[in-house]
Every structure is written in C-alpha cells, then in structure tokens.
XYZ file of C-alpha atoms in Angstrom:
561
model
C 2.387 -10.090 15.186
C 6.081 -10.614 15.650
C 7.691 -14.010 15.414
C 8.405 -14.024 19.125
C 4.714 -13.859 19.928
C 3.745 -16.956 17.906
C 3.127 -20.338 19.487
C 5.123 -23.019 17.663
C 2.632 -25.879 17.555
C -0.463 -24.025 16.228
C 1.635 -22.159 13.676
C 3.344 -25.242 12.254
C 0.429 -27.680 12.335
C -1.524 -26.329 9.339
C 1.590 -25.943 7.204
C 2.724 -29.519 7.857
C -0.770 -30.890 7.272
C -1.196 -28.986 4.040
C 2.224 -30.031 2.773
C 1.389 -33.646 3.540
C -1.905 -33.358 1.679
C -0.193 -31.860 -1.360
C 2.116 -34.863 -1.555
C -0.786 -37.220 -0.898
C -2.791 -35.591 -3.664
C 0.025 -36.158 -6.135
C 0.474 -39.774 -5.093
C -3.255 -40.449 -5.318
C -3.414 -38.953 -8.784
C -0.580 -41.174 -9.959
C -1.875 -44.360 -8.360
C -5.545 -43.810 -9.163
C -6.438 -43.898 -5.464
C -9.422 -41.852 -4.303
C -8.772 -39.896 -1.119
C -11.300 -40.157 1.718
C -14.257 -37.807 1.572
C -13.544 -34.797 3.771
C -17.242 -34.319 4.508
C -19.652 -31.538 3.697
C -19.116 -29.371 6.751
C -17.036 -26.256 6.150
C -15.205 -26.678 9.442
C -14.330 -30.271 8.521
C -12.165 -28.950 5.689
C -10.203 -26.487 7.774
C -10.458 -25.174 11.320
C -10.841 -21.428 11.933
C -7.363 -21.231 13.482
C -5.763 -23.129 10.608
C -7.548 -20.887 8.108
C -6.238 -17.811 9.914
C -2.679 -19.198 9.871
C -2.957 -19.872 6.133
C -4.166 -16.350 5.454
C -1.274 -14.899 7.457
C 1.210 -17.079 5.527
C -0.300 -15.895 2.230
C 0.077 -12.260 3.295
C 3.735 -12.783 4.219
C 4.469 -14.319 0.825
C 2.678 -11.513 -0.989
C 4.928 -9.116 0.892
C 7.918 -11.126 -0.304
C 6.693 -10.434 -3.852
C 6.357 -6.697 -3.046
C 2.656 -6.887 -3.792
C 1.273 -5.333 -0.594
C 0.846 -1.589 -0.179
C 2.096 -1.264 3.394
C 1.321 2.223 4.672
C 0.085 2.859 8.230
C -2.418 5.534 7.209
C -3.947 3.385 4.492
C -3.799 0.263 6.628
C -5.702 1.966 9.435
C -8.237 3.369 6.982
C -9.011 0.127 5.143
C -9.253 -1.827 8.395
C -11.438 0.829 10.024
C -13.766 0.677 7.027
C -13.656 -3.122 7.005
C -14.486 -3.479 10.680
C -17.335 -1.005 10.458
C -18.793 -3.433 7.937
C -17.905 -6.528 9.975
C -19.756 -5.031 12.954
C -22.895 -4.996 10.779
C -22.359 -8.448 9.308
C -23.800 -11.817 10.288
C -20.605 -12.869 12.115
C -19.169 -9.786 13.817
C -16.917 -11.816 16.135
C -15.041 -13.665 13.380
C -11.446 -12.773 12.576
C -10.936 -10.410 9.637
C -7.942 -8.545 8.269
C -7.979 -6.115 5.356
C -5.084 -5.030 3.161
C -4.351 -3.287 -0.137
C -2.643 -5.007 -3.063
C -0.281 -2.897 -5.142
C -1.872 -3.694 -8.499
C -3.801 -1.501 -10.936
C -5.976 -4.450 -12.006
C -9.561 -3.838 -10.850
C -10.106 -6.688 -8.409
C -10.653 -7.805 -4.824
C -10.576 -11.244 -3.225
C -11.231 -13.096 0.009
C -8.890 -15.693 1.508
C -9.192 -18.194 4.375
C -9.088 -16.751 7.858
C -11.010 -13.630 6.913
C -8.155 -12.035 4.937
C -9.662 -9.644 2.394
C -7.574 -7.861 -0.231
C -8.556 -4.874 -2.358
C -6.414 -3.901 -5.338
C -5.222 -0.316 -5.585
C -6.761 -0.138 -9.076
C -10.206 -0.861 -7.666
C -9.903 1.780 -4.937
C -8.860 4.398 -7.485
C -11.879 3.541 -9.675
C -14.453 3.962 -6.890
C -16.294 7.273 -6.701
C -17.279 7.320 -3.033
C -16.768 5.374 0.162
C -20.041 3.496 -0.180
C -18.872 1.958 -3.466
C -15.639 0.804 -1.858
C -17.605 -0.481 1.127
C -19.905 -2.369 -1.262
C -17.012 -4.358 -2.721
C -15.622 -5.154 0.721
C -19.077 -6.101 2.016
C -19.459 -8.513 -0.903
C -16.170 -10.226 0.016
C -17.210 -10.340 3.684
C -20.367 -12.070 2.457
C -18.289 -14.781 0.787
C -16.473 -15.400 4.097
C -19.643 -15.305 6.196
C -21.366 -17.828 3.929
C -18.365 -20.210 3.784
C -18.212 -19.895 -0.003
C -14.456 -20.529 -0.105
C -14.860 -23.898 1.566
C -17.867 -24.766 -0.572
C -16.090 -23.843 -3.801
C -13.091 -26.006 -3.061
C -15.253 -28.842 -1.795
C -17.495 -28.730 -4.875
C -14.492 -28.708 -7.195
C -13.824 -32.310 -6.057
C -10.096 -31.914 -6.201
C -8.065 -34.513 -4.326
C -7.111 -32.039 -1.639
C -9.476 -29.185 -2.455
C -8.755 -26.469 0.077
C -5.615 -27.343 1.949
C -3.469 -28.026 -1.103
C -4.441 -24.736 -2.692
C -4.111 -22.511 0.329
C -0.554 -23.746 0.627
C 0.129 -21.546 -2.396
C 0.292 -18.710 0.088
C 3.344 -20.350 1.632
C 5.092 -21.460 -1.574
C 4.650 -18.534 -3.956
C 8.106 -18.179 -5.488
C 9.363 -14.608 -5.397
C 12.261 -13.957 -7.748
C 14.570 -11.022 -7.145
C 12.871 -8.911 -9.807
C 9.244 -7.827 -9.391
C 8.784 -6.684 -12.959
C 6.625 -8.138 -15.684
C 3.330 -9.924 -15.141
C 4.299 -11.810 -11.973
C 1.776 -10.099 -9.676
C -0.997 -10.786 -12.186
C 0.112 -14.412 -12.427
C 0.134 -14.802 -8.664
C -3.285 -13.191 -8.309
C -4.896 -14.834 -11.316
C -8.508 -15.733 -10.669
C -10.963 -14.187 -8.242
C -9.436 -15.837 -5.191
C -5.868 -14.668 -5.713
C -3.234 -17.068 -4.445
C -5.896 -19.538 -3.390
C -7.675 -20.361 -6.627
C -7.295 -21.753 -10.078
C -9.376 -20.625 -13.046
C -11.718 -23.596 -12.857
C -12.493 -23.050 -9.162
C -14.826 -20.086 -9.080
C -17.872 -19.121 -7.128
C -21.194 -20.136 -8.649
C -23.875 -17.656 -9.680
C -25.761 -18.690 -6.596
C -22.739 -17.860 -4.425
C -22.340 -14.475 -6.074
C -26.004 -13.618 -5.656
C -25.909 -14.769 -2.042
C -22.802 -12.681 -1.347
C -24.543 -9.698 -2.972
C -27.609 -10.035 -0.781
C -25.634 -10.590 2.408
C -23.278 -7.751 1.472
C -26.108 -5.321 0.753
C -27.630 -6.120 4.139
C -24.227 -5.523 5.740
C -23.934 -2.196 3.911
C -27.308 -1.078 5.221
C -26.563 -2.262 8.764
C -23.307 -0.268 8.756
C -25.041 2.898 7.565
C -23.813 2.940 3.957
C -25.869 3.409 0.808
C -27.260 -0.075 0.034
C -27.404 0.825 -3.684
C -23.632 1.282 -3.832
C -22.780 -2.286 -4.824
C -24.966 -2.295 -7.925
C -23.832 1.251 -8.756
C -20.189 0.240 -8.739
C -20.710 -2.767 -10.986
C -22.588 -0.545 -13.430
C -19.763 2.002 -13.208
C -17.252 -0.690 -14.178
C -19.383 -1.734 -17.136
C -19.700 1.900 -18.244
C -15.950 2.346 -17.996
C -15.433 -0.773 -20.096
C -17.905 0.368 -22.754
C -16.277 3.809 -22.860
C -13.108 2.239 -24.200
C -10.960 0.358 -21.714
C -8.958 -1.311 -24.465
C -11.230 -4.326 -24.665
C -9.865 -5.914 -21.508
C -12.542 -7.085 -19.098
C -11.679 -6.064 -15.514
C -10.649 -9.039 -13.384
C -13.466 -8.305 -10.969
C -16.035 -8.720 -13.750
C -14.380 -11.955 -14.905
C -14.404 -13.472 -11.429
C -17.657 -11.830 -10.304
C -19.677 -11.823 -13.562
C -22.381 -9.168 -13.691
C -25.564 -10.008 -15.527
C -28.734 -7.848 -15.771
C -30.782 -10.041 -13.432
C -28.083 -9.772 -10.795
C -28.024 -5.971 -10.932
C -31.824 -5.822 -10.894
C -31.962 -8.126 -7.890
C -29.352 -6.044 -6.088
C -31.210 -2.824 -6.782
C -34.542 -4.297 -5.651
C -32.950 -5.533 -2.432
C -31.322 -2.135 -1.886
C -34.650 -0.328 -2.426
C -36.250 -2.351 0.362
C -33.367 -1.698 2.740
C -33.230 1.995 1.868
C -36.922 2.294 2.734
C -36.257 0.569 6.048
C -33.368 2.937 6.760
C -35.681 5.940 6.486
C -37.813 4.518 9.305
C -34.880 4.274 11.711
C -34.453 6.939 14.401
C -31.892 9.645 13.710
C -28.595 9.601 15.595
C -26.768 6.766 17.282
C -28.829 4.012 18.916
C -25.864 1.849 19.923
C -25.793 0.992 23.628
C -23.111 -0.655 25.723
C -25.329 -3.724 26.255
C -25.895 -4.164 22.512
C -22.189 -3.717 21.824
C -21.126 -6.338 24.374
C -23.624 -8.865 23.015
C -22.715 -8.330 19.376
C -18.926 -7.992 19.358
C -15.787 -9.163 21.071
C -14.537 -6.944 23.936
C -12.088 -4.200 22.989
C -9.492 -3.188 25.552
C -9.558 0.422 26.767
C -12.706 1.274 24.826
C -14.850 3.207 27.294
C -17.482 4.510 24.874
C -18.459 2.111 22.059
C -20.316 4.881 20.250
C -16.917 6.493 19.625
C -16.524 3.968 16.822
C -19.499 5.420 14.988
C -18.441 7.361 11.850
C -18.461 11.098 12.433
C -19.874 13.492 9.824
C -17.273 15.329 7.813
C -14.476 12.799 8.197
C -10.992 13.982 9.148
C -11.365 17.556 10.362
C -14.114 18.402 7.856
C -12.390 16.689 4.918
C -13.597 13.564 3.145
C -11.180 10.957 4.497
C -12.116 8.492 1.779
C -11.200 10.963 -0.977
C -7.839 11.720 0.648
C -7.044 8.028 1.028
C -8.053 7.272 -2.563
C -5.518 9.803 -3.822
C -2.934 8.451 -1.399
C -3.441 4.983 -2.870
C -3.063 6.414 -6.377
C 0.259 8.081 -5.533
C 1.799 5.360 -3.370
C 1.015 2.624 -5.882
C 2.074 4.576 -8.977
C 4.922 6.627 -10.446
C 5.126 9.811 -8.353
C 6.852 11.903 -11.026
C 4.304 11.011 -13.700
C 1.424 11.540 -11.302
C 2.742 14.983 -10.361
C 2.513 15.900 -14.048
C -1.000 14.418 -14.213
C -2.222 16.405 -11.198
C -0.547 19.636 -12.301
C -1.919 19.438 -15.836
C -5.443 18.515 -14.690
C -5.558 21.319 -12.126
C -4.486 23.839 -14.766
C -6.949 22.700 -17.440
C -10.036 21.602 -15.504
C -11.430 23.861 -12.754
C -13.701 21.070 -11.483
C -10.590 18.997 -10.749
C -9.510 21.486 -8.072
C -10.637 19.643 -4.951
C -8.889 19.244 -1.578
C -8.279 15.555 -2.301
C -6.607 16.273 -5.650
C -4.505 19.040 -4.122
C -3.438 16.567 -1.442
C -2.575 13.972 -4.084
C -0.569 16.581 -5.994
C 1.371 17.510 -2.855
C 2.130 13.844 -2.105
C 3.336 13.248 -5.668
C 5.568 16.329 -5.512
C 7.052 15.383 -2.145
C 7.734 11.830 -3.299
C 9.478 13.098 -6.431
C 11.847 15.276 -4.348
C 10.030 18.587 -4.768
C 9.200 19.362 -1.169
C 9.005 23.152 -1.509
C 6.420 22.868 -4.283
C 4.501 20.337 -2.198
C 4.351 22.789 0.701
C 2.887 25.435 -1.598
C 0.044 23.074 -2.480
C -0.569 22.132 1.163
C -0.628 25.604 2.706
C -4.174 26.558 1.560
C -5.478 23.178 2.731
C -3.809 23.540 6.120
C -5.221 27.037 6.519
C -8.729 25.774 5.756
C -8.398 22.636 7.902
C -6.015 23.354 10.799
C -5.144 20.395 12.975
C -5.946 17.784 10.300
C -3.587 14.890 11.001
C -3.458 13.574 7.429
C -2.500 16.997 6.055
C 0.023 17.628 8.830
C 1.774 14.337 8.129
C 2.038 15.351 4.476
C 3.333 18.757 5.551
C 6.057 17.184 7.706
C 7.120 14.917 4.833
C 7.311 17.905 2.491
C 9.324 19.891 5.054
C 11.864 17.066 5.183
C 12.075 16.973 1.388
C 12.583 20.739 1.344
C 15.495 20.404 3.778
C 13.676 21.890 6.781
C 14.263 19.048 9.208
C 13.732 21.136 12.370
C 10.304 22.277 11.151
C 9.370 18.709 10.254
C 10.433 17.399 13.663
C 8.377 20.090 15.370
C 5.278 18.934 13.481
C 5.969 15.283 14.296
C 6.582 16.136 17.951
C 3.208 17.871 18.203
C 1.411 15.022 16.420
C 3.092 12.443 18.653
C 2.060 14.306 21.788
C -1.552 14.263 20.603
C -1.500 10.652 19.377
C 1.323 8.794 21.152
C 0.385 5.315 19.879
C -0.563 6.262 16.346
C 1.406 4.019 13.981
C 1.553 6.465 11.072
C 2.825 9.254 13.307
C 5.279 7.082 15.240
C 6.781 5.495 12.128
C 7.223 8.781 10.243
C 8.618 10.523 13.344
C 11.021 7.658 14.052
C 12.328 7.676 10.486
C 12.903 11.436 10.632
C 14.738 11.157 13.959
C 16.980 8.231 13.085
C 17.812 9.038 9.459
C 19.034 12.557 10.030
C 20.058 12.624 13.678
C 22.677 11.270 16.023
C 22.767 8.505 18.577
C 20.405 10.176 21.062
C 17.750 10.851 18.434
C 18.067 7.282 17.167
C 17.471 6.024 20.714
C 14.378 8.244 20.923
C 13.165 6.776 17.631
C 13.583 3.238 18.955
C 11.649 4.171 22.086
C 8.806 5.498 19.932
C 8.462 2.244 18.023
C 9.112 -0.312 20.775
C 5.513 -0.197 22.147
C 4.175 -0.975 18.651
C 6.193 -4.146 18.058
C 4.009 -6.554 20.013
C 0.895 -5.598 18.073
C 2.116 -5.250 14.500
C 2.929 -7.509 11.571
C 4.235 -4.759 9.260
C 7.887 -5.385 8.300
C 8.620 -1.668 7.864
C 8.024 -0.977 11.549
C 10.536 -3.692 12.503
C 13.087 -2.528 9.935
C 12.843 1.077 11.104
C 13.152 -0.014 14.732
C 16.176 -2.139 13.793
C 17.945 0.764 12.060
C 17.229 3.081 14.970
C 18.463 0.539 17.527
C 21.592 -0.118 15.482
C 22.395 3.583 15.264
C 21.710 3.958 18.989
C 24.271 1.232 19.731
C 21.915 -1.641 20.597
C 23.079 -4.207 18.059
C 21.316 -7.116 19.713
C 17.845 -5.581 19.582
C 18.595 -4.432 16.051
C 19.516 -7.961 15.001
C 16.341 -9.420 16.500
C 14.203 -6.816 14.746
C 15.906 -7.400 11.386
C 15.133 -11.125 11.751
C 11.496 -10.353 12.594
C 11.251 -8.118 9.519
C 12.643 -10.905 7.315
C 10.164 -13.426 8.712
C 7.197 -11.102 8.230
C 8.384 -10.415 4.677
C 8.114 -14.100 3.777
C 11.812 -14.945 4.225
C 11.983 -17.541 7.041
C 15.362 -18.965 5.931
C 16.969 -15.539 6.101
C 15.377 -14.895 9.482
C 16.721 -18.154 10.921
C 20.231 -17.529 9.617
C 20.241 -14.005 11.084
C 19.203 -15.368 14.473
C 21.884 -18.058 14.403
C 24.561 -15.476 13.659
C 23.183 -13.275 16.389
C 23.405 -16.118 18.887
C 27.178 -16.317 18.294
C 27.740 -12.835 19.712
C 29.744 -12.771 22.929
C 27.913 -9.776 24.417
C 24.497 -11.421 24.906
C 23.018 -11.355 28.386
C 20.831 -14.156 29.709
C 17.540 -12.586 28.612
C 18.697 -11.761 25.087
C 20.070 -15.258 24.611
C 16.790 -16.772 25.811
C 14.752 -14.601 23.419
C 16.908 -15.532 20.445
C 16.915 -19.235 21.311
C 13.130 -19.138 21.573
C 12.843 -17.598 18.111
C 15.211 -20.207 16.658
C 13.177 -22.998 18.258
C 10.059 -21.657 16.553
C 11.562 -21.259 13.097
C 13.695 -24.404 12.840
C 10.839 -26.921 12.333
C 9.251 -24.621 9.757
C 12.312 -24.274 7.532
C 13.107 -27.993 7.901
C 9.636 -28.847 6.607
C 9.966 -26.376 3.737
C 13.213 -28.062 2.708
C 11.789 -31.548 3.115
C 8.839 -30.744 0.880
C 11.090 -28.926 -1.628
C 8.941 -25.848 -1.314
C 10.699 -23.049 -3.146
C 11.050 -19.578 -1.689
C 13.431 -16.843 -2.734
C 15.565 -17.197 0.396
C 15.743 -21.022 0.407
C 19.486 -21.777 0.016
C 18.760 -25.248 -1.373
C 17.029 -23.945 -4.514
C 18.464 -20.516 -5.398
C 18.307 -21.138 -9.157
C 14.961 -22.933 -9.422
C 12.486 -20.102 -9.119
C 11.457 -20.078 -12.785
C 9.091 -22.485 -14.507
C 9.803 -26.173 -14.033
C 7.412 -28.668 -15.679
C 8.481 -31.438 -13.329
C 7.397 -29.387 -10.358
C 4.212 -27.969 -11.833
C 5.165 -24.301 -12.084
C 3.183 -21.637 -13.867
C 5.189 -18.473 -14.380
C 6.720 -17.742 -10.998
C 4.077 -19.600 -9.001
C 5.295 -23.118 -8.155
C 3.635 -26.133 -6.579
C 5.538 -28.650 -4.479
C 5.810 -32.303 -5.510
C 2.479 -33.586 -6.776
C 1.009 -30.218 -7.702
C -2.232 -28.617 -6.556
C-alpha cells in the first residue's frame, strides 16, 4: 500500500519499540542485567499488527537489496496459490502475503505477519504444483502454530523476537548487488529474521509437516506432495549437486522417520479424500463463516481451481518457466532452451516453448520469440499469459502497433488486471507522445491505492511526467522510493516537491501529509544509527564494522541482536 495510505502511529510504534529493545539488549548484556520475562504467550511477544508491520518493513528492505522478483503475473500466481492453501488452513482469516525471492538457493521461509517467501531456485526444482504447495503449506503451518514466536522465546535472547525482526528494517544495501550478499542476508531458515542458532526444533518441523499436510488435503492438493518433494531434493543431492546441502534441508532437516510420518499421514488423508463427494461443496454460508468478506465477490465458488488451468494449459508449468527466465540470464537460458528442444524430443512441451519465447524476447530477439509462440497461440487462443508474451515479443520485434492492439484487447477484457495494465502502460508511455502517456497514467491510477509494488509507482510517475503532470509524478517517485526501502530519499523528494510554486491546495496537503508520516521514521533511524543505503549520515559505513556488529552487509544497530 502506498505511503499516503499508512497511518503514522501504528506504522512507527513497532519500529520505535524494536529499536529501543535493541539498545536495551546491548546495555543489559554489558551491565549483566537480566531483562524482564516477556511471558510465554505468543501475542505477548508481538501483536499481530506489529508483526505485520515488521514483515512489510522486511519486504521493503529486501527490495532495496534487489532480492525480490517483482512481476505482476508471478505475484498474482503465488498469492493465488498461497490463499487457496490459507483458506484450507487452521487460521484462514489471518493476514498472509506471499512473494518470490530472486535467489537460486533452494529455500523458503516464513516471517512475522504472515509473510512467506519462496526462492526462485525452489520453484524451478519443483515438478508439479502440489510440490510447490507442499512447501508453502509447511511454512503456513509454522505461522499457524506460532513457531516463530516460540523459537525466539526459547532461544532466551535478551530481546528474542523484536530485536531480530528489526533486521528487516536495517539490512544494509550497498550500491552493488553482486557477490554473496543475498545469501548472507537470507542465511538461516528464517531469512532476515534468524541467526544460525535460532532454528525450529524437530518437534516444530514435524508439527508444521502435519498441519501443512492437512492444509494440502483441505485445499485439494496431493497430500503426499510434501514428502515427495523432500525426497526429490535428497535424490538431486545424491545425484551430484556438488556436495552442497540445499538450504532448505539445512534449515528443515529431513530424517527417515519424518518422511515416514509424513507419508503415513498423507495416506490417511488421501483415503479420506476418496470418500468426499465429487465437485464443489462450498456454499455461501460456509464461506462467510470461514473467511473474511471479499468485496465484489458474488460467487465464492469462483475461487475454486478450474481443471486445465489457463485456457487448457498448466498454469503452474508456465509460471515455473517464467520464474526461471526472470530470475536468470535470458541470453544463456535461450541457448539452454534451444539446445534442449533440438536434442531431447521429450523437452518439447508448451511450458518450455513459452520459456524459450520469454528468453528470446528478453534477449532482444522478438521475431524469433514470435515464431515460438505462434503454435502455442494457435492451440490455445485467448490465453492471457501467452498473449502477454506475444505483445512483449511484438514490441521487441519493432511492431509497436500490433503490440498495442493486443494490449488494448486484453485491457478491455481485464481492465483491473495488474499485469495487463502495467505492460500496456509501459508500451504506451515509452514509445508514444503526451496523449498516450496520459492514457498510461489513467490505466495505472486505479491500481495505486491497492499496491505496494514499486514498479507500478515508477511507471505511473514516468507516464505522468511525460504527460506534463510533474506534481503527481514527483509524488509517485517518492512512493516508489519508500516502497523500495529508501525512506530518506523519499522524504527528500517530497521536501523538494513542496518547494514548487505551482502546487494547488490539495497537492500541497497530500505532500505535507506524506512528509508528516515519514519525518518521525527517518529521525528515529538516524537517532538509532540504523544504516540504510540512502541514509545521508552514513554513506560510507555500509561494509563490515566490528564496533557495530556487522556480518557481511547485514548490520545491527548499537548493542547488536
């Protein structure tokens, strides 16, 4: 959600409290003073709203490190899959948010507030949607069972949870994103939130397995998928993965008894599934009792997965290849797809053809990409995923008018679709004049109040700027900076914007409101000497500093975590 939509007090309270606890933890360690017991209740450690704010702050800082794979198609897919599982979980009304980390390490983690991340490397390794759902269901199980709070409480650190979740707000992002920085930031099973010695117990893992398998079954997935995926990882390792144990196996150790228990549990649930009536049994009364209300949803059964996926294609398989291409080197992947298609007939699937077309288009070979897409489009006319790829390839091939025609048709059919609106807006504003830029801004404006993706704000800002609306452009650029984990930059942009002499009353009020929200936040960051890339007070202190407890590019404020 944009900065303008946030309430100042709830947003700042958890950050200030956590910063205070970090300093208190350091002082207590030095003075030998034991901090008061925070109690055994999970909610006594952190409130649900505070946990959600921490998770959002972590996500913003991961974006600052260029670690998040922000793509509307993938974002919609992973959240659709996640919420299908949440609807079958023990706490379907809790807040959850799902995102993809741009990292080929095989891992996934859960964070406070229901934020669940899945690495691109894990998605690429899965063989079907049920395996991917099994990993996500396991992480949902950790959240449902309050394992994060228990783990930090049991670790008996001075400030067990709050000091560590602050890492999401203080991860130092240097200008370069090369090297092992993402691995350093995500070290351990809980990503930015954990240290090596704070891991889930075997009991927690087994409990998350059992809860996750039940969630899988409730959501209509294969309950055996979780155990199958862990076995698949072990097989991959034994086949010669260079001797490196996948991060997921390090943080979620798999032992024979655990797999046996998971399979036995899945057998029972699979037998129960066979006794269920065929077809949908979801009623409006059941939906309203089990989940939070959803605006404009007239038929809750519309959320049930439809056989055949997107227009007869396997949506999961398409999205897996999209993850592979968008998180990798497009030119190298184009060679990989082309060589595999030529040498291995079994490799010739619609998903691999789609991946090949994406890799070609993103390595500036649009005409070749169109050649790969044409047979797929002929076999699956009207498929939105394929048509978006076709429009992108048309642009790369220099056929802007044809691309705009495709986007125009897609937009008419799905006027509030983020993937369509963003791609259409970029095509209009980047190659057109002032009128087309204004049309692009109009396409994106309805999406701003319900999005936290920086790219949507940046694209809206560029379109508004080209259309001659410098004020709206300036506000959107500031929002994009804030959502990208750069609050100092955002505040400075807003202050400069406020000095314009062409602001009307409403624009001035909006900008002043944003400044009022951000000022206490950046003041507290400076006071606590919390280092971020855009903090003007510490531009040269983003590397390791023993006095401040840094490890690689991940730094703790005074006192350490």
